[in-house]
mmCIF file of C-alpha atoms in Angstrom:
data_model
loop_
_atom_site.group_PDB
_atom_site.id
_atom_site.type_symbol
_atom_site.label_atom_id
_atom_site.label_comp_id
_atom_site.label_asym_id
_atom_site.label_seq_id
_atom_site.Cartn_x
_atom_site.Cartn_y
_atom_site.Cartn_z
ATOM 1 C CA MET Q 1 86.645 190.147 -156.541
ATOM 2 C CA THR Q 2 85.483 187.291 -154.034
ATOM 3 C CA ALA Q 3 87.503 187.326 -150.808
ATOM 4 C CA ILE Q 4 90.137 184.659 -150.659
ATOM 5 C CA PRO Q 5 89.468 182.603 -147.645
ATOM 6 C CA VAL Q 6 92.240 182.072 -145.924
ATOM 7 C CA LYS Q 7 92.636 179.627 -142.617
ATOM 8 C CA GLY Q 8 95.064 179.327 -140.118
ATOM 9 C CA HIS Q 9 97.075 181.470 -137.728
ATOM 10 C CA VAL Q 10 99.842 184.126 -138.404
ATOM 11 C CA SER Q 11 101.879 185.499 -135.691
ATOM 12 C CA SER Q 12 102.216 189.225 -134.943
ATOM 13 C CA GLY Q 13 105.335 190.394 -137.112
ATOM 14 C CA PHE Q 14 104.358 187.719 -140.012
ATOM 15 C CA GLU Q 15 101.473 189.409 -141.666
ATOM 16 C CA ARG Q 16 103.142 190.119 -145.111
ATOM 17 C CA ILE Q 17 103.034 186.550 -145.765
ATOM 18 C CA ALA Q 18 99.900 186.309 -145.328
ATOM 19 C CA ASP Q 19 99.117 188.823 -147.850
ATOM 20 C CA ALA Q 20 101.452 187.386 -150.692
ATOM 21 C CA PHE Q 21 99.467 184.057 -149.878
ATOM 22 C CA THR Q 22 96.056 185.705 -150.293
ATOM 23 C CA ASP Q 23 98.215 187.526 -153.879
ATOM 24 C CA ASN Q 24 98.823 184.132 -155.062
ATOM 25 C CA PHE Q 25 95.319 183.117 -155.123
ATOM 26 C CA ARG Q 26 94.482 186.130 -156.785
ATOM 27 C CA GLN Q 27 97.012 187.348 -159.231
ATOM 28 C CA ARG Q 28 99.135 184.281 -159.407
ATOM 29 C CA GLY Q 29 96.877 180.780 -160.562
ATOM 30 C CA ASP Q 30 96.565 178.958 -156.879
ATOM 31 C CA THR Q 31 93.776 177.065 -156.176
ATOM 32 C CA ALA Q 32 94.917 175.134 -153.297
ATOM 33 C CA ALA Q 33 97.897 176.040 -151.317
ATOM 34 C CA SER Q 34 99.292 176.072 -148.034
ATOM 35 C CA CYS Q 35 102.388 178.020 -146.299
ATOM 36 C CA VAL Q 36 104.166 177.313 -143.217
ATOM 37 C CA VAL Q 37 106.786 178.975 -141.363
ATOM 38 C CA TYR Q 38 108.839 178.057 -138.304
ATOM 39 C CA ALA Q 39 110.898 180.308 -136.225
ATOM 40 C CA GLN Q 40 113.288 179.103 -133.468
ATOM 41 C CA GLY Q 41 111.648 175.692 -133.691
ATOM 42 C CA ALA Q 42 107.736 176.743 -133.484
ATOM 43 C CA PRO Q 43 105.537 177.404 -135.641
ATOM 44 C CA VAL Q 44 104.991 181.695 -136.662
ATOM 45 C CA VAL Q 45 102.964 180.872 -139.982
ATOM 46 C CA ASP Q 46 100.446 178.033 -140.636
ATOM 47 C CA ILE Q 47 97.779 179.235 -143.314
ATOM 48 C CA TRP Q 48 95.971 177.007 -146.222
ATOM 49 C CA ALA Q 49 93.016 178.170 -148.407
ATOM 50 C CA GLY Q 50 91.588 176.383 -151.570
ATOM 51 C CA ARG Q 51 89.508 173.367 -153.235
ATOM 52 C CA THR Q 52 90.744 170.583 -155.494
ATOM 53 C CA ALA Q 53 88.680 168.162 -157.419
ATOM 54 C CA ARG Q 54 88.744 165.765 -154.007
ATOM 55 C CA GLY Q 55 86.983 168.540 -152.209
ATOM 56 C CA ALA Q 56 88.328 171.487 -149.648
ATOM 57 C CA TRP Q 57 91.893 172.023 -148.888
ATOM 58 C CA THR Q 58 93.182 171.090 -145.288
ATOM 59 C CA PRO Q 59 96.610 171.276 -143.393
ATOM 60 C CA ASP Q 60 97.065 168.037 -143.393
ATOM 61 C CA ALA Q 61 96.571 167.754 -147.296
ATOM 62 C CA ARG Q 62 99.264 165.904 -149.131
ATOM 63 C CA THR Q 63 100.694 166.241 -152.438
ATOM 64 C CA VAL Q 64 103.811 165.037 -155.096
ATOM 65 C CA VAL Q 65 106.469 167.816 -154.434
ATOM 66 C CA PHE Q 66 108.645 166.605 -157.020
ATOM 67 C CA SER Q 67 112.333 167.243 -156.300
ATOM 68 C CA VAL Q 68 111.753 168.874 -152.940
ATOM 69 C CA SER Q 69 112.244 165.086 -152.530
ATOM 70 C CA LYS Q 70 116.108 166.069 -153.245
ATOM 71 C CA GLY Q 71 116.692 168.313 -150.003
ATOM 72 C CA VAL Q 72 115.107 165.557 -148.128
ATOM 73 C CA THR Q 73 116.742 162.645 -149.043
ATOM 74 C CA THR Q 74 119.549 165.180 -148.682
ATOM 75 C CA VAL Q 75 118.766 164.696 -145.298
ATOM 76 C CA CYS Q 76 118.958 161.411 -144.299
ATOM 77 C CA LEU Q 77 122.197 161.191 -145.683
ATOM 78 C CA LEU Q 78 123.863 163.939 -143.971
ATOM 79 C CA MET Q 79 122.425 162.325 -140.933
ATOM 80 C CA ALA Q 80 124.200 159.100 -141.426
ATOM 81 C CA ALA Q 81 127.264 161.052 -142.355
ATOM 82 C CA GLU Q 82 127.002 162.742 -139.341
ATOM 83 C CA ARG Q 83 126.895 159.569 -137.421
ATOM 84 C CA GLY Q 84 130.212 158.317 -138.889
ATOM 85 C CA LEU Q 85 128.060 155.507 -141.197
ATOM 86 C CA ILE Q 86 128.772 157.692 -144.320
ATOM 87 C CA ASP Q 87 132.099 159.531 -145.405
ATOM 88 C CA LEU Q 88 131.296 162.546 -148.230
ATOM 89 C CA ASP Q 89 134.600 162.594 -149.293
ATOM 90 C CA ALA Q 90 135.105 158.900 -149.919
ATOM 91 C CA PRO Q 91 135.041 156.951 -152.906
ATOM 92 C CA VAL Q 92 130.978 155.781 -153.664
ATOM 93 C CA ALA Q 93 132.997 152.402 -153.937
ATOM 94 C CA LYS Q 94 133.694 152.444 -150.322
ATOM 95 C CA TYR Q 95 130.060 151.407 -149.532
ATOM 96 C CA TRP Q 96 128.977 150.095 -153.616
ATOM 97 C CA PRO Q 97 131.996 148.106 -155.045
ATOM 98 C CA GLU Q 98 130.096 147.515 -158.265
ATOM 99 C CA PHE Q 99 129.939 151.302 -159.163
ATOM 100 C CA ALA Q 100 133.897 151.498 -159.580
ATOM 101 C CA THR Q 101 133.486 150.649 -163.465
ATOM 102 C CA ASN Q 102 133.549 153.035 -166.646
ATOM 103 C CA GLY Q 103 136.153 155.648 -164.716
ATOM 104 C CA LYS Q 104 133.718 155.937 -161.595
ATOM 105 C CA GLU Q 105 136.010 154.602 -159.406
ATOM 106 C CA THR Q 106 136.918 157.931 -157.617
ATOM 107 C CA THR Q 107 133.620 159.614 -158.099
ATOM 108 C CA THR Q 108 132.978 160.365 -154.119
ATOM 109 C CA VAL Q 109 129.436 160.464 -152.414
ATOM 110 C CA ARG Q 110 130.102 164.598 -152.415
ATOM 111 C CA GLN Q 111 130.179 164.794 -156.093
ATOM 112 C CA LEU Q 112 127.141 162.413 -156.616
ATOM 113 C CA LEU Q 113 125.017 165.141 -154.371
ATOM 114 C CA ALA Q 114 126.381 167.793 -156.221
ATOM 115 C CA HIS Q 115 125.291 166.466 -159.461
ATOM 116 C CA GLN Q 116 128.713 165.793 -160.492
ATOM 117 C CA ALA Q 117 128.516 161.919 -161.436
ATOM 118 C CA GLY Q 118 127.796 161.965 -165.064
ATOM 119 C CA LEU Q 119 124.991 159.784 -164.773
ATOM 120 C CA VAL Q 120 122.097 162.314 -165.572
ATOM 121 C CA ALA Q 121 119.961 159.864 -167.692
ATOM 122 C CA PRO Q 122 120.101 155.623 -167.796
ATOM 123 C CA GLU Q 123 121.357 154.700 -171.452
ATOM 124 C CA TRP Q 124 118.626 151.586 -170.851
ATOM 125 C CA ASP Q 125 114.864 151.739 -171.325
ATOM 126 C CA VAL Q 126 113.490 151.388 -167.404
ATOM 127 C CA THR Q 127 110.391 149.703 -166.782
ATOM 128 C CA VAL Q 128 108.167 149.855 -163.884
ATOM 129 C CA GLU Q 129 108.785 146.813 -162.525
ATOM 130 C CA ASP Q 130 112.603 148.000 -162.256
ATOM 131 C CA LEU Q 131 111.404 151.217 -160.400
ATOM 132 C CA ARG Q 132 109.183 148.759 -158.045
ATOM 133 C CA ALA Q 133 112.473 146.047 -157.431
ATOM 134 C CA TRP Q 134 115.176 149.324 -156.849
ATOM 135 C CA GLU Q 135 118.042 147.038 -157.710
ATOM 136 C CA PRO Q 136 117.844 147.002 -161.462
ATOM 137 C CA VAL Q 137 118.090 150.486 -161.675
ATOM 138 C CA ALA Q 138 120.644 150.891 -158.939
ATOM 139 C CA ASP Q 139 122.936 147.996 -160.766
ATOM 140 C CA GLY Q 140 122.163 149.517 -164.319
ATOM 141 C CA LEU Q 141 123.333 152.318 -162.871
ATOM 142 C CA ALA Q 142 126.603 151.458 -161.381
ATOM 143 C CA ARG Q 143 127.549 149.759 -164.295
ATOM 144 C CA GLN Q 144 127.250 152.516 -166.924
ATOM 145 C CA ALA Q 145 129.310 155.245 -168.150
ATOM 146 C CA PRO Q 146 129.394 158.362 -166.933
ATOM 147 C CA ALA Q 147 128.939 160.981 -169.186
ATOM 148 C CA TRP Q 148 131.772 163.318 -168.627
ATOM 149 C CA ALA Q 149 134.787 162.632 -165.892
ATOM 150 C CA PRO Q 150 132.806 163.005 -162.720
ATOM 151 C CA GLY Q 151 133.702 165.639 -160.715
ATOM 152 C CA THR Q 152 134.661 168.003 -163.248
ATOM 153 C CA ALA Q 153 131.196 169.407 -164.624
ATOM 154 C CA TYR Q 154 128.001 168.932 -163.626
ATOM 155 C CA ALA Q 155 124.036 168.693 -164.757
ATOM 156 C CA TYR Q 156 120.805 168.342 -163.214
ATOM 157 C CA HIS Q 157 120.446 164.702 -162.199
ATOM 158 C CA ALA Q 158 116.567 164.817 -162.061
ATOM 159 C CA LEU Q 159 115.643 161.435 -161.055
ATOM 160 C CA THR Q 160 118.398 159.464 -161.388
ATOM 161 C CA ILE Q 161 120.290 161.048 -158.021
ATOM 162 C CA GLY Q 162 117.672 159.490 -155.930
ATOM 163 C CA TRP Q 163 118.565 156.001 -157.006
ATOM 164 C CA LEU Q 164 122.455 157.282 -156.699
ATOM 165 C CA ALA Q 165 122.451 158.620 -153.291
ATOM 166 C CA GLY Q 166 119.482 155.864 -152.069
ATOM 167 C CA GLU Q 167 121.651 153.221 -152.880
ATOM 168 C CA VAL Q 168 125.098 154.342 -151.132
ATOM 169 C CA LEU Q 169 122.870 155.063 -147.887
ATOM 170 C CA ARG Q 170 121.544 151.776 -148.286
ATOM 171 C CA ARG Q 171 124.707 150.050 -149.032
ATOM 172 C CA ALA Q 172 125.974 151.827 -145.678
ATOM 173 C CA THR Q 173 123.646 151.488 -142.843
ATOM 174 C CA GLY Q 174 121.043 148.683 -144.660
ATOM 175 C CA LEU Q 175 118.270 151.068 -144.887
ATOM 176 C CA ARG Q 176 116.709 152.187 -148.032
ATOM 177 C CA PRO Q 177 115.663 156.065 -148.245
ATOM 178 C CA GLY Q 178 112.070 155.209 -147.283
ATOM 179 C CA GLN Q 179 113.313 153.158 -144.354
ATOM 180 C CA TRP Q 180 115.262 155.319 -142.984
ATOM 181 C CA LEU Q 181 113.181 158.237 -143.295
ATOM 182 C CA ARG Q 182 110.619 156.395 -140.959
ATOM 183 C CA GLU Q 183 112.784 155.467 -138.684
ATOM 184 C CA HIS Q 184 114.924 158.498 -137.999
ATOM 185 C CA VAL Q 185 112.748 161.333 -139.479
ATOM 186 C CA THR Q 186 109.177 161.046 -139.249
ATOM 187 C CA ASP Q 187 108.763 158.621 -136.416
ATOM 188 C CA PRO Q 188 110.528 160.890 -134.299
ATOM 189 C CA LEU Q 189 109.316 163.813 -135.552
ATOM 190 C CA ASN Q 190 105.676 162.915 -135.877
ATOM 191 C CA LEU Q 191 105.767 163.519 -140.193
ATOM 192 C CA THR Q 192 103.705 162.935 -142.780
ATOM 193 C CA MET Q 193 105.911 161.920 -145.423
ATOM 194 C CA THR Q 194 106.510 159.025 -147.658
ATOM 195 C CA TYR Q 195 108.141 158.245 -151.193
ATOM 196 C CA GLY Q 196 105.020 157.087 -153.137
ATOM 197 C CA ALA Q 197 101.779 157.338 -151.785
ATOM 198 C CA ASP Q 198 97.761 155.580 -151.960
ATOM 199 C CA PRO Q 199 96.464 157.809 -154.327
ATOM 200 C CA ALA Q 200 93.082 156.882 -152.699
ATOM 201 C CA ALA Q 201 93.908 157.519 -149.026
ATOM 202 C CA ALA Q 202 91.453 160.475 -148.060
ATOM 203 C CA ASP Q 203 94.295 162.797 -147.773
ATOM 204 C CA PHE Q 204 95.998 162.676 -150.283
ATOM 205 C CA HIS Q 205 94.949 165.213 -153.094
ATOM 206 C CA LEU Q 206 95.804 164.873 -156.921
ATOM 207 C CA LEU Q 207 98.059 167.843 -158.964
ATOM 208 C CA SER Q 208 95.691 169.678 -161.124
ATOM 209 C CA ASP Q 209 96.854 170.367 -164.736
ATOM 210 C CA PRO Q 210 99.824 172.732 -164.920
ATOM 211 C CA LEU Q 211 99.373 176.769 -165.611
ATOM 212 C CA PRO Q 212 99.788 177.800 -168.876
ATOM 213 C CA ILE Q 213 103.683 179.181 -169.696
ATOM 214 C CA THR Q 214 103.194 182.841 -170.343
ATOM 215 C CA ASP Q 215 106.519 184.116 -171.375
ATOM 216 C CA PRO Q 216 107.534 182.715 -174.985
ATOM 217 C CA GLU Q 217 111.501 183.201 -174.125
ATOM 218 C CA ALA Q 218 110.395 180.846 -170.772
ATOM 219 C CA ALA Q 219 108.671 178.360 -173.455
ATOM 220 C CA ALA Q 220 111.247 178.360 -175.509
ATOM 221 C CA MET Q 221 113.570 177.270 -173.136
ATOM 222 C CA MET Q 222 111.411 174.354 -172.179
ATOM 223 C CA ALA Q 223 111.048 173.440 -175.818
ATOM 224 C CA ALA Q 224 114.739 173.285 -176.048
ATOM 225 C CA ALA Q 225 114.965 171.329 -173.017
ATOM 226 C CA LEU Q 226 113.268 168.801 -173.062
ATOM 227 C CA GLY Q 227 114.579 168.611 -176.940
ATOM 228 C CA ALA Q 228 117.970 167.530 -175.581
ATOM 229 C CA PRO Q 229 117.756 163.732 -175.599
ATOM 230 C CA MET Q 230 119.780 163.489 -172.199
ATOM 231 C CA ILE Q 231 117.836 166.073 -170.478
ATOM 232 C CA GLU Q 232 114.371 163.769 -171.837
ATOM 233 C CA ARG Q 233 115.356 160.955 -170.869
ATOM 234 C CA SER Q 234 116.323 162.158 -166.915
ATOM 235 C CA ILE Q 235 112.860 162.538 -166.974
ATOM 236 C CA SER Q 236 111.408 160.103 -168.685
ATOM 237 C CA LEU Q 237 113.440 157.250 -167.973
ATOM 238 C CA GLY Q 238 113.337 155.908 -171.191
ATOM 239 C CA GLY Q 239 110.096 155.807 -171.764
ATOM 240 C CA VAL Q 240 108.284 154.755 -168.224
ATOM 241 C CA PHE Q 241 106.853 158.861 -167.941
ATOM 242 C CA ASP Q 242 106.181 161.266 -170.453
ATOM 243 C CA ALA Q 243 108.922 164.378 -169.675
ATOM 244 C CA ALA Q 244 106.325 166.518 -171.105
ATOM 245 C CA ARG Q 245 102.830 165.910 -169.328
ATOM 246 C CA ILE Q 246 105.196 164.745 -165.545
ATOM 247 C CA THR Q 247 102.992 166.912 -163.572
ATOM 248 C CA GLN Q 248 100.065 164.686 -164.990
ATOM 249 C CA ASP Q 249 101.967 161.504 -164.548
ATOM 250 C CA ALA Q 250 102.640 162.175 -160.997
ATOM 251 C CA ASN Q 251 98.800 161.043 -160.061
ATOM 252 C CA THR Q 252 99.635 157.786 -161.667
ATOM 253 C CA GLU Q 253 100.138 154.416 -160.239
ATOM 254 C CA ALA Q 254 103.654 154.074 -161.805
ATOM 255 C CA TRP Q 255 104.448 157.453 -160.309
ATOM 256 C CA LEU Q 256 103.058 156.882 -156.803
ATOM 257 C CA SER Q 257 103.580 152.988 -156.022
ATOM 258 C CA VAL Q 258 107.075 153.070 -156.477
ATOM 259 C CA GLU Q 259 110.101 154.830 -154.334
ATOM 260 C CA ILE Q 260 111.514 157.790 -156.093
ATOM 261 C CA PRO Q 261 113.953 159.349 -153.717
ATOM 262 C CA ALA Q 262 114.671 162.216 -155.930
ATOM 263 C CA GLY Q 263 110.821 163.043 -157.236
ATOM 264 C CA ASN Q 264 108.348 161.290 -155.471
ATOM 265 C CA LEU Q 265 108.100 162.549 -151.909
ATOM 266 C CA VAL Q 266 104.377 162.830 -151.147
ATOM 267 C CA THR Q 267 104.009 164.927 -147.869
ATOM 268 C CA ASN Q 268 102.303 168.202 -146.465
ATOM 269 C CA ALA Q 269 103.861 171.828 -145.326
ATOM 270 C CA ARG Q 270 103.787 171.001 -142.183
ATOM 271 C CA SER Q 271 105.367 168.100 -142.524
ATOM 272 C CA LEU Q 272 108.055 169.594 -144.523
ATOM 273 C CA ALA Q 273 108.532 173.011 -141.901
ATOM 274 C CA ARG Q 274 108.730 170.975 -139.380
ATOM 275 C CA LEU Q 275 111.136 168.792 -140.465
ATOM 276 C CA TYR Q 276 113.508 171.436 -141.755
ATOM 277 C CA ALA Q 277 113.311 173.681 -138.500
ATOM 278 C CA ALA Q 278 114.889 170.332 -137.012
ATOM 279 C CA THR Q 279 118.176 170.673 -139.270
ATOM 280 C CA VAL Q 280 118.451 174.037 -137.782
ATOM 281 C CA GLY Q 281 117.479 173.911 -134.102
ATOM 282 C CA GLU Q 282 115.796 171.678 -131.760
ATOM 283 C CA VAL Q 283 111.990 170.945 -132.364
ATOM 284 C CA ASP Q 284 110.518 169.108 -129.401
ATOM 285 C CA GLY Q 285 113.768 167.831 -128.103
ATOM 286 C CA VAL Q 286 114.194 166.117 -131.815
ATOM 287 C CA ARG Q 287 117.577 167.681 -133.829
ATOM 288 C CA LEU Q 288 118.433 165.866 -137.333
ATOM 289 C CA LEU Q 289 121.526 167.951 -138.364
ATOM 290 C CA GLY Q 290 124.350 169.769 -136.049
ATOM 291 C CA SER Q 291 125.400 172.946 -137.110
ATOM 292 C CA ASP Q 292 128.453 172.197 -138.355
ATOM 293 C CA VAL Q 293 127.181 169.494 -140.924
ATOM 294 C CA VAL Q 294 124.965 172.246 -142.401
ATOM 295 C CA ARG Q 295 127.408 174.917 -142.935
ATOM 296 C CA ASP Q 296 129.714 172.237 -144.696
ATOM 297 C CA ALA Q 297 126.693 171.217 -146.751
ATOM 298 C CA LEU Q 298 126.146 174.680 -147.731
ATOM 299 C CA VAL Q 299 129.785 175.422 -149.669
ATOM 300 C CA VAL Q 300 128.418 175.625 -153.158
ATOM 301 C CA ARG Q 301 129.990 172.633 -155.179
ATOM 302 C CA SER Q 302 127.931 173.126 -158.547
ATOM 303 C CA GLU Q 303 127.002 176.305 -160.701
ATOM 304 C CA GLY Q 304 127.499 177.868 -163.623
ATOM 305 C CA ARG Q 305 126.759 176.078 -167.039
ATOM 306 C CA PRO Q 306 126.059 172.793 -166.754
ATOM 307 C CA PHE Q 307 127.434 169.976 -168.941
ATOM 308 C CA VAL Q 308 123.863 169.543 -170.696
ATOM 309 C CA GLY Q 309 120.938 172.227 -170.389
ATOM 310 C CA PRO Q 310 120.110 176.249 -169.352
ATOM 311 C CA ASP Q 311 122.385 177.908 -166.855
ATOM 312 C CA LEU Q 312 119.374 178.910 -164.673
ATOM 313 C CA GLY Q 313 121.554 180.851 -162.057
ATOM 314 C CA GLY Q 314 121.121 178.149 -159.153
ATOM 315 C CA GLY Q 315 123.837 176.589 -157.373
ATOM 316 C CA TRP Q 316 124.209 173.316 -155.227
ATOM 317 C CA GLY Q 317 125.733 172.545 -152.223
ATOM 318 C CA THR Q 318 126.191 168.792 -151.101
ATOM 319 C CA GLY Q 319 122.893 168.107 -152.334
ATOM 320 C CA PHE Q 320 121.332 170.728 -151.197
ATOM 321 C CA MET Q 321 120.334 173.994 -153.325
ATOM 322 C CA THR Q 322 121.383 177.045 -152.083
ATOM 323 C CA SER Q 323 120.545 180.608 -152.605
ATOM 324 C CA SER Q 324 120.539 182.182 -156.297
ATOM 325 C CA THR Q 325 119.006 184.554 -158.197
ATOM 326 C CA GLN Q 326 115.977 182.223 -159.560
ATOM 327 C CA ARG Q 327 115.392 180.827 -156.105
ATOM 328 C CA PRO Q 328 116.821 183.514 -153.291
ATOM 329 C CA MET Q 329 114.741 181.856 -150.680
ATOM 330 C CA ILE Q 330 115.496 184.496 -147.786
ATOM 331 C CA GLY Q 331 118.941 185.444 -148.949
ATOM 332 C CA SER Q 332 122.636 183.963 -148.248
ATOM 333 C CA GLY Q 333 122.725 180.768 -145.870
ATOM 334 C CA SER Q 334 119.324 179.617 -146.975
ATOM 335 C CA PHE Q 335 119.655 175.781 -147.993
ATOM 336 C CA GLY Q 336 116.857 173.524 -149.064
ATOM 337 C CA HIS Q 337 115.415 172.387 -152.338
ATOM 338 C CA ASP Q 338 112.203 173.340 -154.316
ATOM 339 C CA GLY Q 339 110.086 171.085 -157.139
ATOM 340 C CA LEU Q 340 108.664 171.064 -160.527
ATOM 341 C CA GLY Q 341 105.031 172.586 -160.139
ATOM 342 C CA GLY Q 342 106.241 175.459 -157.648
ATOM 343 C CA CYS Q 343 106.711 173.888 -154.272
ATOM 344 C CA LEU Q 344 109.802 175.072 -151.798
ATOM 345 C CA GLY Q 345 111.093 173.665 -148.820
ATOM 346 C CA PHE Q 346 113.995 175.381 -147.051
ATOM 347 C CA ALA Q 347 115.868 176.361 -143.532
ATOM 348 C CA HIS Q 348 118.290 179.170 -142.623
ATOM 349 C CA LEU Q 349 120.618 178.180 -140.011
ATOM 350 C CA GLU Q 350 121.508 181.605 -138.452
ATOM 351 C CA ALA Q 351 117.867 182.996 -138.684
ATOM 352 C CA GLY Q 352 116.263 179.723 -137.222
ATOM 353 C CA ILE Q 353 113.929 179.876 -140.179
ATOM 354 C CA ALA Q 354 111.838 176.970 -141.402
ATOM 355 C CA PHE Q 355 109.911 177.192 -144.724
ATOM 356 C CA ALA Q 356 107.434 174.909 -146.649
ATOM 357 C CA TYR Q 357 104.951 176.194 -149.556
ATOM 358 C CA GLN Q 358 103.362 173.451 -151.170
ATOM 359 C CA THR Q 359 100.518 173.663 -153.589
ATOM 360 C CA ALA Q 360 98.362 171.673 -155.816
ATOM 361 C CA GLN Q 361 98.318 173.736 -158.558
ATOM 362 C CA PRO Q 362 101.557 173.465 -160.954
ATOM 363 C CA GLY Q 363 102.655 176.600 -162.225
ATOM 364 C CA GLY Q 364 103.508 177.932 -165.621
ATOM 365 C CA LEU Q 365 106.113 179.908 -166.507
ATOM 366 C CA PRO Q 366 107.249 182.609 -164.892
ATOM 367 C CA ASP Q 367 106.084 181.105 -161.526
ATOM 368 C CA ASP Q 368 106.641 183.563 -158.681
ATOM 369 C CA ARG Q 369 103.993 182.571 -156.112
ATOM 370 C CA ALA Q 370 107.183 180.912 -154.174
ATOM 371 C CA ASN Q 371 109.090 183.532 -153.904
ATOM 372 C CA ALA Q 372 106.668 186.335 -153.594
ATOM 373 C CA LEU Q 373 106.301 184.228 -149.875
ATOM 374 C CA CYS Q 374 110.090 184.086 -149.367
ATOM 375 C CA HIS Q 375 110.260 188.083 -150.405
ATOM 376 C CA ALA Q 376 107.729 188.331 -147.599
ATOM 377 C CA LEU Q 377 109.292 186.411 -145.466
ATOM 378 C CA HIS Q 378 112.788 188.339 -145.930
ATOM 379 C CA ALA Q 379 110.867 191.723 -145.309
ATOM 380 C CA CYS Q 380 109.234 190.255 -141.893
ATOM 381 C CA LEU Q 381 112.384 189.247 -140.643
#
C-alpha cells in the first residue's frame, strides 16, 4: 500500500494521533484532512494530508464544517453572557419582544441553546433572499407557534437555532454572529473563520461527494429521519436546500453567500483548535471564556429520546454537545460540536486540551474518523 504523505508536526507523546490520522486515509476513506491539538495553550499536533479537486491540501485550506458552527456560535453567546449583556436564564423576549407570542413568552435563552424551543423547522418556505436579508427568517420564527411547550422536550434544531440564538445576540449587543465573531474572536486570535465564504478564494476547498453508507441499519435510520416532515424541513427550510444532498448543496452560492450560524462556518483545523484552546486557557494572552462559564455550559440540559427523530445517544448542555457514547471526545468534561460530514471541534477544561479535525471528504455511516482520533488523543493523555 502506498504510504500516506502526512505533513506537519507531532510533539513527543502524541504520536498515536498521527497513526490514527494515517489510518483514516488507509482504512476510513479520508482524502484530504487536517488535525490540530492544543495542550495548555500551545499546539502539540498540527498535521495534514491529501488532495482535493482544487489541488494539494494545505494547513490553511478552508472548508464548510456544518454544525461545528453551533459550537462557535455558542462561544459568541457565552462571551456576551459573561460580559453581562445576556442573561441565559432570562426570557428571550427580554431582548427580542416580538418573540413573546404563541406560548413562547417565558422561553429562556438557555432553552433556545439546549434545543428546547420547539422551533425545529420553519412552517413557511424560506427563500435565498430571506436568508440573505436575515430578518425575514428571524421574524418568521418569532411569529411561529412552537411544536411543544418550550422547556418540556427537545429536538435538534439543525439550522433554526442559528437564527434564534443569533437574533438574541443581535438584539442584546447590536452585532450579528458574524460581526461578533470577527470583532471579539477571530481578530484578537488571528483566526481564519467566517460564516459563508467566497467559493473562488484560493484557500477554499469544495467538499467531495459523501462516502457511501455501508451499514443497513444506519441507512434505514437516515431514511426514516429524512422521511419525518419536521426533520426534512429543518434542513431543507422548505425547499431552499435538498435535505438528502446537503453536503453537495454546501458547495453552492445559496449556502455560501449567506450567514447561517448553525451550519455554514468556513474555517480550518488550525483556527478551530486555537479558538477552543482559548475557551479553556490563554492563547497568546487571549482567553474567550472563564472557567465558571464553561462549567455552567457543560451541565447537560437535553438528553434521551427527542420530540422527533431517533435517540442518537448524545446530550447538549447550553449550546455545546457533551461527551456521549456516540461522540465521546475525550470523556466527561469535553464540550464542543461535531458537524455533518465528520468534522469535530472541542475542548476539555481540566485537561487543558483543544482538538479540531477537518475533512473535505464527508463520511458515510458509520463514520469513525473523528472518534478514532479522539481515542488516540485520550490514550496519549
